[in-house]
CSV table of C-alpha atoms and ligand atoms in Angstrom, one decimal:
chain,number,residue,atom,x,y,z
R,16,UNK,CA,50.6,-37.1,-46.9
R,17,UNK,CA,49.1,-39.1,-44.1
R,18,UNK,CA,50.1,-39.7,-40.5
R,19,UNK,CA,49.2,-39.1,-36.9
R,20,UNK,CA,52.0,-36.8,-35.9
R,21,UNK,CA,50.8,-33.3,-34.9
R,22,UNK,CA,53.2,-31.6,-37.4
R,23,UNK,CA,51.7,-33.7,-40.2
R,24,UNK,CA,48.1,-32.6,-39.4
R,25,UNK,CA,48.6,-29.2,-41.0
R,26,UNK,CA,46.4,-28.6,-44.0
R,27,UNK,CA,48.3,-27.6,-47.2
R,28,UNK,CA,45.8,-24.8,-47.9
R,29,UNK,CA,45.1,-23.1,-44.5
R,30,UNK,CA,42.9,-20.5,-46.1
R,31,UNK,CA,40.4,-23.2,-47.3
R,32,UNK,CA,37.6,-23.7,-44.8
R,33,UNK,CA,36.2,-27.3,-44.4
R,34,UNK,CA,32.5,-26.8,-43.5
R,35,UNK,CA,31.2,-29.3,-42.7
R,36,UNK,CA,34.4,-31.2,-41.9
R,37,UNK,CA,34.2,-35.0,-42.3
R,38,UNK,CA,32.7,-37.2,-45.0
R,39,UNK,CA,29.7,-35.8,-47.0
R,40,UNK,CA,27.5,-38.2,-49.0
R,41,UNK,CA,24.2,-37.0,-50.6
R,42,UNK,CA,22.0,-38.8,-53.0
R,43,UNK,CA,19.1,-36.6,-53.7
R,44,UNK,CA,17.7,-38.7,-56.5
R,45,UNK,CA,16.6,-42.3,-56.7
R,46,UNK,CA,17.1,-44.3,-59.9
R,47,UNK,CA,13.5,-43.7,-60.9
R,48,UNK,CA,14.1,-39.9,-60.7
R,49,UNK,CA,16.9,-40.0,-63.2
R,50,UNK,CA,14.6,-40.0,-66.2
R,51,UNK,CA,16.1,-37.1,-68.1
R,52,UNK,CA,19.1,-37.4,-70.4
R,53,UNK,CA,20.7,-34.5,-68.6
R,54,UNK,CA,20.5,-34.7,-64.9
R,55,UNK,CA,19.5,-31.4,-63.2
R,56,UNK,CA,22.3,-30.3,-60.9
R,57,UNK,CA,19.8,-30.5,-58.0
R,58,UNK,CA,19.5,-34.3,-58.6
R,59,UNK,CA,23.3,-34.8,-58.8
R,60,UNK,CA,24.8,-36.8,-55.9
R,61,UNK,CA,27.5,-35.3,-53.8
R,62,UNK,CA,30.6,-37.1,-52.3
R,63,UNK,CA,33.5,-35.6,-50.4
R,64,UNK,CA,35.8,-37.7,-48.2
R,65,UNK,CA,37.1,-34.9,-46.0
R,66,UNK,CA,34.1,-32.5,-46.0
R,67,UNK,CA,32.9,-29.6,-48.1
R,68,UNK,CA,35.7,-27.2,-49.0
R,69,UNK,CA,35.1,-23.4,-49.1
R,70,UNK,CA,38.0,-22.1,-51.2
R,71,UNK,CA,39.2,-18.5,-50.5
R,72,UNK,CA,39.3,-16.6,-53.8
R,73,UNK,CA,41.6,-13.8,-52.5
R,74,UNK,CA,44.8,-15.8,-52.8
R,75,UNK,CA,43.6,-18.5,-55.3
R,76,UNK,CA,46.0,-19.6,-58.0
R,77,UNK,CA,46.4,-22.6,-60.2
R,78,UNK,CA,49.9,-24.1,-60.2
R,79,UNK,CA,51.0,-26.2,-63.1
R,80,UNK,CA,54.4,-27.7,-62.3
R,81,UNK,CA,56.6,-30.8,-62.1
R,82,UNK,CA,58.1,-32.2,-65.3
R,83,UNK,CA,57.2,-29.1,-67.3
R,84,UNK,CA,59.3,-26.7,-69.2
R,85,UNK,CA,57.6,-23.6,-67.8
R,86,UNK,CA,55.9,-23.9,-64.5
R,87,UNK,CA,52.7,-21.8,-64.5
R,88,UNK,CA,50.9,-19.8,-61.8
R,89,UNK,CA,47.5,-18.7,-63.2
R,90,UNK,CA,44.9,-16.4,-61.6
R,91,UNK,CA,41.3,-17.4,-61.8
R,92,UNK,CA,40.6,-14.7,-64.5
R,93,UNK,CA,43.4,-16.2,-66.6
R,94,UNK,CA,41.9,-19.6,-66.5
R,95,UNK,CA,38.5,-18.3,-67.2
R,96,UNK,CA,39.9,-16.4,-70.2
R,97,UNK,CA,41.2,-19.5,-71.9
R,98,UNK,CA,39.1,-21.2,-74.7
R,99,UNK,CA,36.5,-23.3,-73.1
R,100,UNK,CA,34.7,-26.4,-74.3
R,101,UNK,CA,31.7,-28.4,-73.2
R,102,UNK,CA,31.6,-32.2,-72.6
R,103,UNK,CA,28.5,-34.2,-71.7
R,104,UNK,CA,29.7,-37.0,-69.4
R,105,UNK,CA,28.5,-39.4,-66.8
R,106,UNK,CA,29.9,-39.0,-63.3
R,107,UNK,CA,29.7,-42.2,-61.3
R,108,UNK,CA,30.9,-42.8,-57.8
R,109,UNK,CA,32.9,-46.0,-57.2
R,110,UNK,CA,31.3,-46.2,-53.7
R,111,UNK,CA,33.0,-46.9,-50.4
R,112,UNK,CA,36.6,-47.7,-51.1
R,113,UNK,CA,36.7,-50.0,-48.1
R,114,UNK,CA,33.9,-52.1,-49.8
R,115,UNK,CA,35.2,-52.2,-53.4
R,116,UNK,CA,32.7,-54.9,-54.6
R,117,UNK,CA,29.6,-53.1,-53.2
R,118,UNK,CA,27.5,-51.2,-55.8
R,119,UNK,CA,26.1,-47.8,-54.7
R,120,UNK,CA,24.7,-46.7,-58.0
R,121,UNK,CA,25.4,-43.0,-57.5
R,122,UNK,CA,25.5,-41.5,-61.0
R,123,UNK,CA,24.4,-38.6,-63.1
R,124,UNK,CA,24.9,-37.2,-66.6
R,125,UNK,CA,25.7,-33.6,-67.0
R,126,UNK,CA,27.1,-31.0,-69.3
R,127,UNK,CA,30.5,-29.8,-68.0
R,128,UNK,CA,32.2,-26.6,-69.2
R,129,UNK,CA,35.8,-25.8,-68.7
R,130,UNK,CA,39.3,-25.6,-70.2
R,131,UNK,CA,40.9,-28.8,-71.5
R,132,UNK,CA,43.7,-29.9,-69.2
R,133,UNK,CA,45.6,-30.4,-72.5
R,134,UNK,CA,45.6,-26.7,-73.1
R,135,UNK,CA,47.2,-26.0,-69.7
R,136,UNK,CA,49.8,-28.8,-70.2
R,137,UNK,CA,50.6,-27.5,-73.8
R,138,UNK,CA,51.1,-24.0,-72.3
R,139,UNK,CA,53.5,-25.4,-69.7
R,140,UNK,CA,55.3,-27.8,-72.1
R,141,UNK,CA,56.1,-31.4,-71.2
R,142,UNK,CA,59.6,-32.5,-70.2
R,143,UNK,CA,61.1,-35.9,-70.9
R,144,UNK,CA,59.9,-38.7,-68.6
R,145,UNK,CA,56.4,-37.2,-68.0
R,146,UNK,CA,53.9,-40.1,-67.5
R,147,UNK,CA,51.3,-39.1,-64.9
R,148,UNK,CA,49.4,-36.0,-64.1
R,149,UNK,CA,48.5,-35.3,-60.4
R,150,UNK,CA,45.6,-33.2,-59.4
R,151,UNK,CA,45.5,-31.6,-55.9
R,152,UNK,CA,42.4,-30.3,-54.3
R,153,UNK,CA,42.5,-27.9,-51.4
R,154,UNK,CA,40.4,-30.1,-49.1
R,155,UNK,CA,42.0,-31.6,-46.0
R,156,UNK,CA,40.9,-33.7,-43.1
R,157,UNK,CA,40.4,-37.2,-41.7
R,158,UNK,CA,39.1,-40.2,-43.6
R,159,UNK,CA,39.4,-43.8,-42.5
R,160,UNK,CA,41.2,-42.7,-39.4
R,161,UNK,CA,44.1,-41.0,-41.3
R,162,UNK,CA,44.7,-37.3,-41.8
R,163,UNK,CA,45.2,-36.0,-45.4
R,164,UNK,CA,46.7,-32.6,-45.9
R,165,UNK,CA,45.2,-32.3,-49.4
R,166,UNK,CA,43.1,-34.7,-51.7
R,167,UNK,CA,45.4,-35.9,-54.5
R,168,UNK,CA,44.6,-38.2,-57.5
R,169,UNK,CA,46.5,-39.0,-60.6
R,170,UNK,CA,45.7,-40.1,-64.1
R,171,UNK,CA,48.0,-41.3,-67.0
R,172,UNK,CA,49.4,-38.4,-69.1
R,173,UNK,CA,47.9,-39.9,-72.3
R,174,UNK,CA,44.4,-39.6,-70.7
R,175,UNK,CA,45.1,-36.1,-69.5
R,176,UNK,CA,46.1,-35.1,-73.1
R,177,UNK,CA,43.0,-36.5,-74.7
R,178,UNK,CA,41.4,-33.0,-75.0
R,179,UNK,CA,38.1,-33.8,-73.2
R,180,UNK,CA,39.6,-34.0,-69.6
R,181,UNK,CA,38.6,-30.6,-68.3
R,182,UNK,CA,39.3,-28.1,-65.6
R,183,UNK,CA,35.6,-27.3,-65.2
R,184,UNK,CA,33.7,-24.4,-63.7
R,185,UNK,CA,30.2,-25.1,-64.7
R,186,UNK,CA,27.5,-27.8,-64.6
R,187,UNK,CA,24.7,-27.5,-67.1
R,188,UNK,CA,25.6,-23.9,-67.7
R,189,UNK,CA,25.5,-23.0,-64.0
R,190,UNK,CA,28.6,-22.1,-61.9
R,191,UNK,CA,29.9,-24.9,-59.7
R,192,UNK,CA,28.6,-24.8,-56.1
R,193,UNK,CA,31.0,-25.4,-53.2
R,194,UNK,CA,29.8,-29.0,-52.9
R,195,UNK,CA,30.6,-29.7,-56.5
R,196,UNK,CA,34.1,-28.1,-56.5
R,197,UNK,CA,33.9,-24.3,-56.8
R,198,UNK,CA,35.9,-22.6,-58.2
R,199,UNK,CA,37.4,-25.4,-60.4
R,200,UNK,CA,37.2,-29.1,-60.5
R,201,UNK,CA,38.7,-31.7,-62.8
R,202,UNK,CA,36.4,-33.9,-64.9
R,203,UNK,CA,37.9,-37.1,-66.2
R,204,UNK,CA,35.2,-38.5,-68.6
R,205,UNK,CA,35.1,-42.3,-68.7
R,206,UNK,CA,36.8,-42.6,-65.3
R,207,UNK,CA,35.2,-43.1,-61.9
R,208,UNK,CA,34.2,-39.9,-60.1
R,209,UNK,CA,36.9,-40.3,-57.5
R,210,UNK,CA,39.4,-39.1,-60.1
R,211,UNK,CA,37.5,-35.9,-60.9
R,212,UNK,CA,39.2,-33.8,-58.2
R,213,UNK,CA,37.2,-30.9,-56.8
R,214,UNK,CA,38.6,-27.6,-55.5
R,215,UNK,CA,41.7,-28.3,-57.5
R,216,UNK,CA,44.5,-25.7,-57.5
R,217,UNK,CA,47.7,-27.7,-58.3
R,218,UNK,CA,48.5,-29.8,-61.3
R,219,UNK,CA,51.8,-31.7,-61.2
R,220,UNK,CA,53.3,-33.6,-64.0
R,221,UNK,CA,55.4,-36.6,-62.9
R,222,UNK,CA,57.2,-39.7,-64.0
R,223,UNK,CA,55.4,-41.7,-61.2
R,224,UNK,CA,52.2,-42.1,-59.4
R,225,UNK,CA,51.8,-40.2,-56.1
R,226,UNK,CA,51.9,-42.2,-52.9
R,227,UNK,CA,48.8,-41.5,-50.8
R,228,UNK,CA,45.6,-42.7,-49.1
R,229,UNK,CA,43.5,-42.1,-52.2
R,230,UNK,CA,46.0,-43.3,-54.8
R,231,UNK,CA,48.1,-46.2,-53.6
R,232,UNK,CA,46.2,-47.3,-50.5
R,233,UNK,CA,42.5,-46.9,-51.2
R,234,UNK,CA,41.1,-47.0,-54.8
R,235,UNK,CA,44.0,-49.3,-55.7
R,236,UNK,CA,42.6,-52.8,-56.2
R,237,UNK,CA,43.4,-56.3,-57.2
R,238,UNK,CA,41.4,-57.4,-60.2
R,239,UNK,CA,39.6,-60.7,-59.9
R,240,UNK,CA,42.0,-63.7,-60.4
R,241,UNK,CA,44.9,-61.3,-60.8
R,242,UNK,CA,47.7,-60.5,-58.4
R,243,UNK,CA,48.4,-57.0,-59.9
R,244,UNK,CA,46.9,-54.0,-58.2
R,245,UNK,CA,45.3,-51.3,-60.4
R,246,UNK,CA,44.0,-47.8,-59.7
R,247,UNK,CA,40.3,-47.3,-59.9
R,248,UNK,CA,40.3,-45.4,-63.2
R,249,UNK,CA,38.3,-46.6,-66.2
R,250,UNK,CA,34.5,-47.2,-65.8
R,251,UNK,CA,33.6,-50.8,-66.6
R,252,UNK,CA,30.2,-51.3,-68.3
R,253,UNK,CA,27.3,-50.4,-66.0
R,254,UNK,CA,23.5,-50.0,-66.3
R,255,UNK,CA,20.6,-48.7,-64.3
R,256,UNK,CA,16.9,-49.5,-64.8
R,257,UNK,CA,15.0,-46.2,-64.3
R,258,UNK,CA,11.5,-47.3,-65.4
R,259,UNK,CA,9.5,-49.0,-64.1
R,260,UNK,CA,10.4,-47.8,-60.6
R,261,UNK,CA,11.7,-50.5,-58.2
R,262,UNK,CA,8.7,-51.9,-56.3
R,263,UNK,CA,6.1,-50.6,-58.8
R,264,UNK,CA,2.7,-52.2,-59.1
R,265,UNK,CA,1.8,-52.5,-62.8
R,266,UNK,CA,-1.4,-53.4,-64.5
R,267,UNK,CA,-1.4,-55.4,-67.7
R,268,UNK,CA,1.3,-57.7,-69.0
R,269,UNK,CA,3.1,-55.4,-71.5
R,270,UNK,CA,5.4,-52.7,-70.2
R,271,UNK,CA,8.4,-50.7,-71.4
R,272,UNK,CA,11.6,-51.2,-69.4
R,273,UNK,CA,14.0,-48.2,-69.8
R,274,UNK,CA,17.2,-46.9,-68.3
R,275,UNK,CA,20.8,-45.8,-68.9
R,276,UNK,CA,23.9,-47.7,-69.7
R,277,UNK,CA,27.5,-46.3,-69.8
R,278,UNK,CA,31.2,-47.1,-69.3
R,279,UNK,CA,34.6,-46.0,-70.3
R,280,UNK,CA,34.1,-47.8,-73.6
R,281,UNK,CA,30.8,-47.3,-75.6
R,282,UNK,CA,28.0,-49.7,-74.7
R,283,UNK,CA,27.3,-52.0,-77.7
R,284,UNK,CA,24.5,-54.1,-76.3
R,285,UNK,CA,22.2,-54.4,-73.3
R,286,UNK,CA,20.1,-57.4,-72.3
R,287,UNK,CA,17.2,-57.8,-69.9
R,288,UNK,CA,16.3,-60.9,-67.9
R,289,UNK,CA,13.1,-61.6,-66.1
R,290,UNK,CA,14.0,-65.0,-64.8
R,291,UNK,CA,17.0,-64.3,-62.5
R,292,UNK,CA,19.6,-64.4,-65.3
R,293,UNK,CA,18.7,-67.8,-66.9
R,294,UNK,CA,17.7,-66.2,-70.2
R,295,UNK,CA,18.4,-62.8,-71.7
R,296,UNK,CA,16.8,-60.7,-74.4
R,297,UNK,CA,18.3,-57.8,-76.3
R,298,UNK,CA,17.1,-54.2,-75.6
R,299,UNK,CA,17.6,-51.3,-78.0
R,300,UNK,CA,20.5,-49.1,-77.0
R,301,UNK,CA,21.1,-45.6,-78.4
R,302,UNK,CA,24.6,-44.7,-79.7
R,303,UNK,CA,26.9,-42.7,-77.4
R,304,UNK,CA,27.2,-38.9,-77.6
R,305,UNK,CA,30.6,-37.8,-76.2
R,306,UNK,CA,30.8,-39.5,-72.7
R,307,UNK,CA,27.1,-39.4,-71.9
R,308,UNK,CA,25.1,-42.3,-70.8
R,309,UNK,CA,23.1,-44.2,-73.4
R,310,UNK,CA,19.4,-44.9,-73.2
R,311,UNK,CA,18.1,-48.4,-73.5
R,312,UNK,CA,14.5,-49.5,-74.1
R,313,UNK,CA,13.0,-53.0,-73.9
R,314,UNK,CA,9.4,-53.9,-74.6
R,315,UNK,CA,8.6,-56.5,-71.9
R,316,UNK,CA,5.7,-59.0,-71.8
R,317,UNK,CA,5.4,-60.5,-68.3
R,318,UNK,CA,4.8,-64.3,-68.3
R,319,UNK,CA,1.8,-63.7,-66.0
R,320,UNK,CA,0.6,-61.9,-62.9
R,321,UNK,CA,2.7,-61.8,-59.8
R,322,UNK,CA,6.1,-60.6,-58.6
R,323,UNK,CA,8.9,-60.3,-61.2
R,324,UNK,CA,12.5,-59.4,-61.0
R,325,UNK,CA,13.9,-57.4,-64.0
R,326,UNK,CA,17.7,-57.4,-64.5
R,327,UNK,CA,19.8,-55.3,-66.9
R,328,UNK,CA,23.2,-56.3,-68.2
R,329,UNK,CA,25.3,-54.0,-70.4
R,330,UNK,CA,28.2,-55.1,-72.7
R,331,UNK,CA,30.7,-52.7,-74.1
R,332,UNK,CA,32.2,-52.5,-77.6
R,333,UNK,CA,35.3,-54.5,-76.3
R,334,UNK,CA,33.0,-57.4,-75.2
R,335,UNK,CA,33.2,-56.8,-71.4
R,336,UNK,CA,29.9,-57.4,-69.7
R,337,UNK,CA,28.5,-56.6,-66.3
R,338,UNK,CA,29.2,-59.4,-63.8
R,339,UNK,CA,26.2,-61.1,-62.1
R,340,UNK,CA,27.8,-60.6,-58.7
R,341,UNK,CA,31.0,-59.8,-56.8
R,342,UNK,CA,31.8,-56.4,-58.4
R,343,UNK,CA,30.6,-52.8,-57.9
R,344,UNK,CA,29.4,-52.8,-61.5
R,345,UNK,CA,27.3,-55.9,-61.1
R,346,UNK,CA,23.9,-56.1,-63.0
R,347,UNK,CA,21.0,-54.0,-61.7
R,348,UNK,CA,17.8,-55.6,-60.6
R,349,UNK,CA,14.4,-54.2,-59.7
R,350,UNK,CA,11.2,-55.9,-58.5
R,351,UNK,CA,7.7,-55.2,-59.8
R,352,UNK,CA,4.3,-56.7,-59.2
R,353,UNK,CA,2.1,-57.3,-62.2
R,354,UNK,CA,-1.7,-57.5,-61.9
R,355,UNK,CA,-4.1,-58.2,-64.8
I,10,MTE,N1,39.0,-32.7,-53.7
I,10,MTE,C1,38.1,-33.8,-53.8
I,10,MTE,N2,37.6,-34.1,-54.9
I,10,MTE,C2,36.8,-35.2,-55.0
I,10,MTE,C3,36.5,-35.9,-53.9
I,10,MTE,C4,37.0,-35.5,-52.6
I,10,MTE,O1,36.8,-36.1,-51.6
I,10,MTE,N3,37.8,-34.4,-52.6
I,10,MTE,N4,35.6,-37.0,-54.0
I,10,MTE,C5,35.6,-37.7,-55.3
I,10,MTE,C6,34.5,-38.7,-55.4
I,10,MTE,S1,34.8,-40.2,-54.6
I,10,MTE,C7,33.5,-38.5,-56.3
I,10,MTE,S2,32.4,-39.8,-56.6
I,10,MTE,C8,33.2,-37.2,-57.0
I,10,MTE,C9,31.8,-36.7,-56.7
I,10,MTE,O2,31.6,-35.5,-57.3
I,10,MTE,P1,30.3,-34.7,-57.0
I,10,MTE,O3,30.2,-34.6,-55.5
I,10,MTE,O4,30.4,-33.4,-57.7
I,10,MTE,O5,29.1,-35.5,-57.5
I,10,MTE,O6,34.1,-36.2,-56.5
I,10,MTE,C10,35.5,-36.7,-56.4
I,10,MTE,N5,36.3,-35.6,-56.2
I,11,MO,MO1,33.1,-41.6,-55.2
């Protein structure tokens, strides 16, 4: 899949045009702009390692193959004719895979529409030994100095069969743009964005994980204090203070602190600290709908005028909390100036 030899530099989908070629990262909205429950598509971040793929529709097919009873080749119309469903889910970028402990806080919450991956797999039928599902995008190019013929990610079969993992074609009721994966992308709710493969046109069922730059080299990490490597799959608990805005000048001592919290497991509690993490007080957290982010609200009374740091820390229903440091999901802090 990677390598410097000229033969290996051929894209697997030559009809797919990479424009621009090379990494694309866009973050149109700051945290303070993410005030709506559903993020408008125009505020959604964009990440592509190899560039923006422009998929040729003339010869487009979806292949479903590997450890299946009946390999499928579906035309775009056949996919669009299958029963579709909507899932509201957060998409969050894990950030630069070469800096796995650095938070980038690129996230949005949108309504995805598509056909459940489960429906496709049921149609093909699983064979014995099936354990992982690989998704292959049509994009190719160079990332981190290595050539990749097609972007490939995998998830466990059990996750793929959950019914809310989608082959999606719409965001908030609008067709996907090229940047977000037109004509079809995978959405894996509750997993980091890197797994939600854009421009997908091959689904492979396998008994093993695929070897590759984005599967067994990058996004394959050692958990703290643990020798075992794990893929960057499930979202740990995370939160984002949206209001007040970072750097805001506030008048009066009483202010409402609000934002979003989410993770692969429902958020059960959120705490705010205004003293650098020495003491914490509970905010109110809304229950989760599907895989959406959850709103938190905290009525804050500043100890006095001056500069304050406000920090949010989410805990999920399994009891996992955001670390204070050393991880991409570390607590979020903002600074505000209070005048009376
Ligand atoms: N084919 C393909 N899919 C991809 C990527 C990619 O480089 N190629 N990047 C992933 C990463 S790291 C993220 S965070 C999300 C971003 O999705 P968005 O650009 O629609 O917000 O797409 C994922 N899907
Ligand atoms: Mo990402």
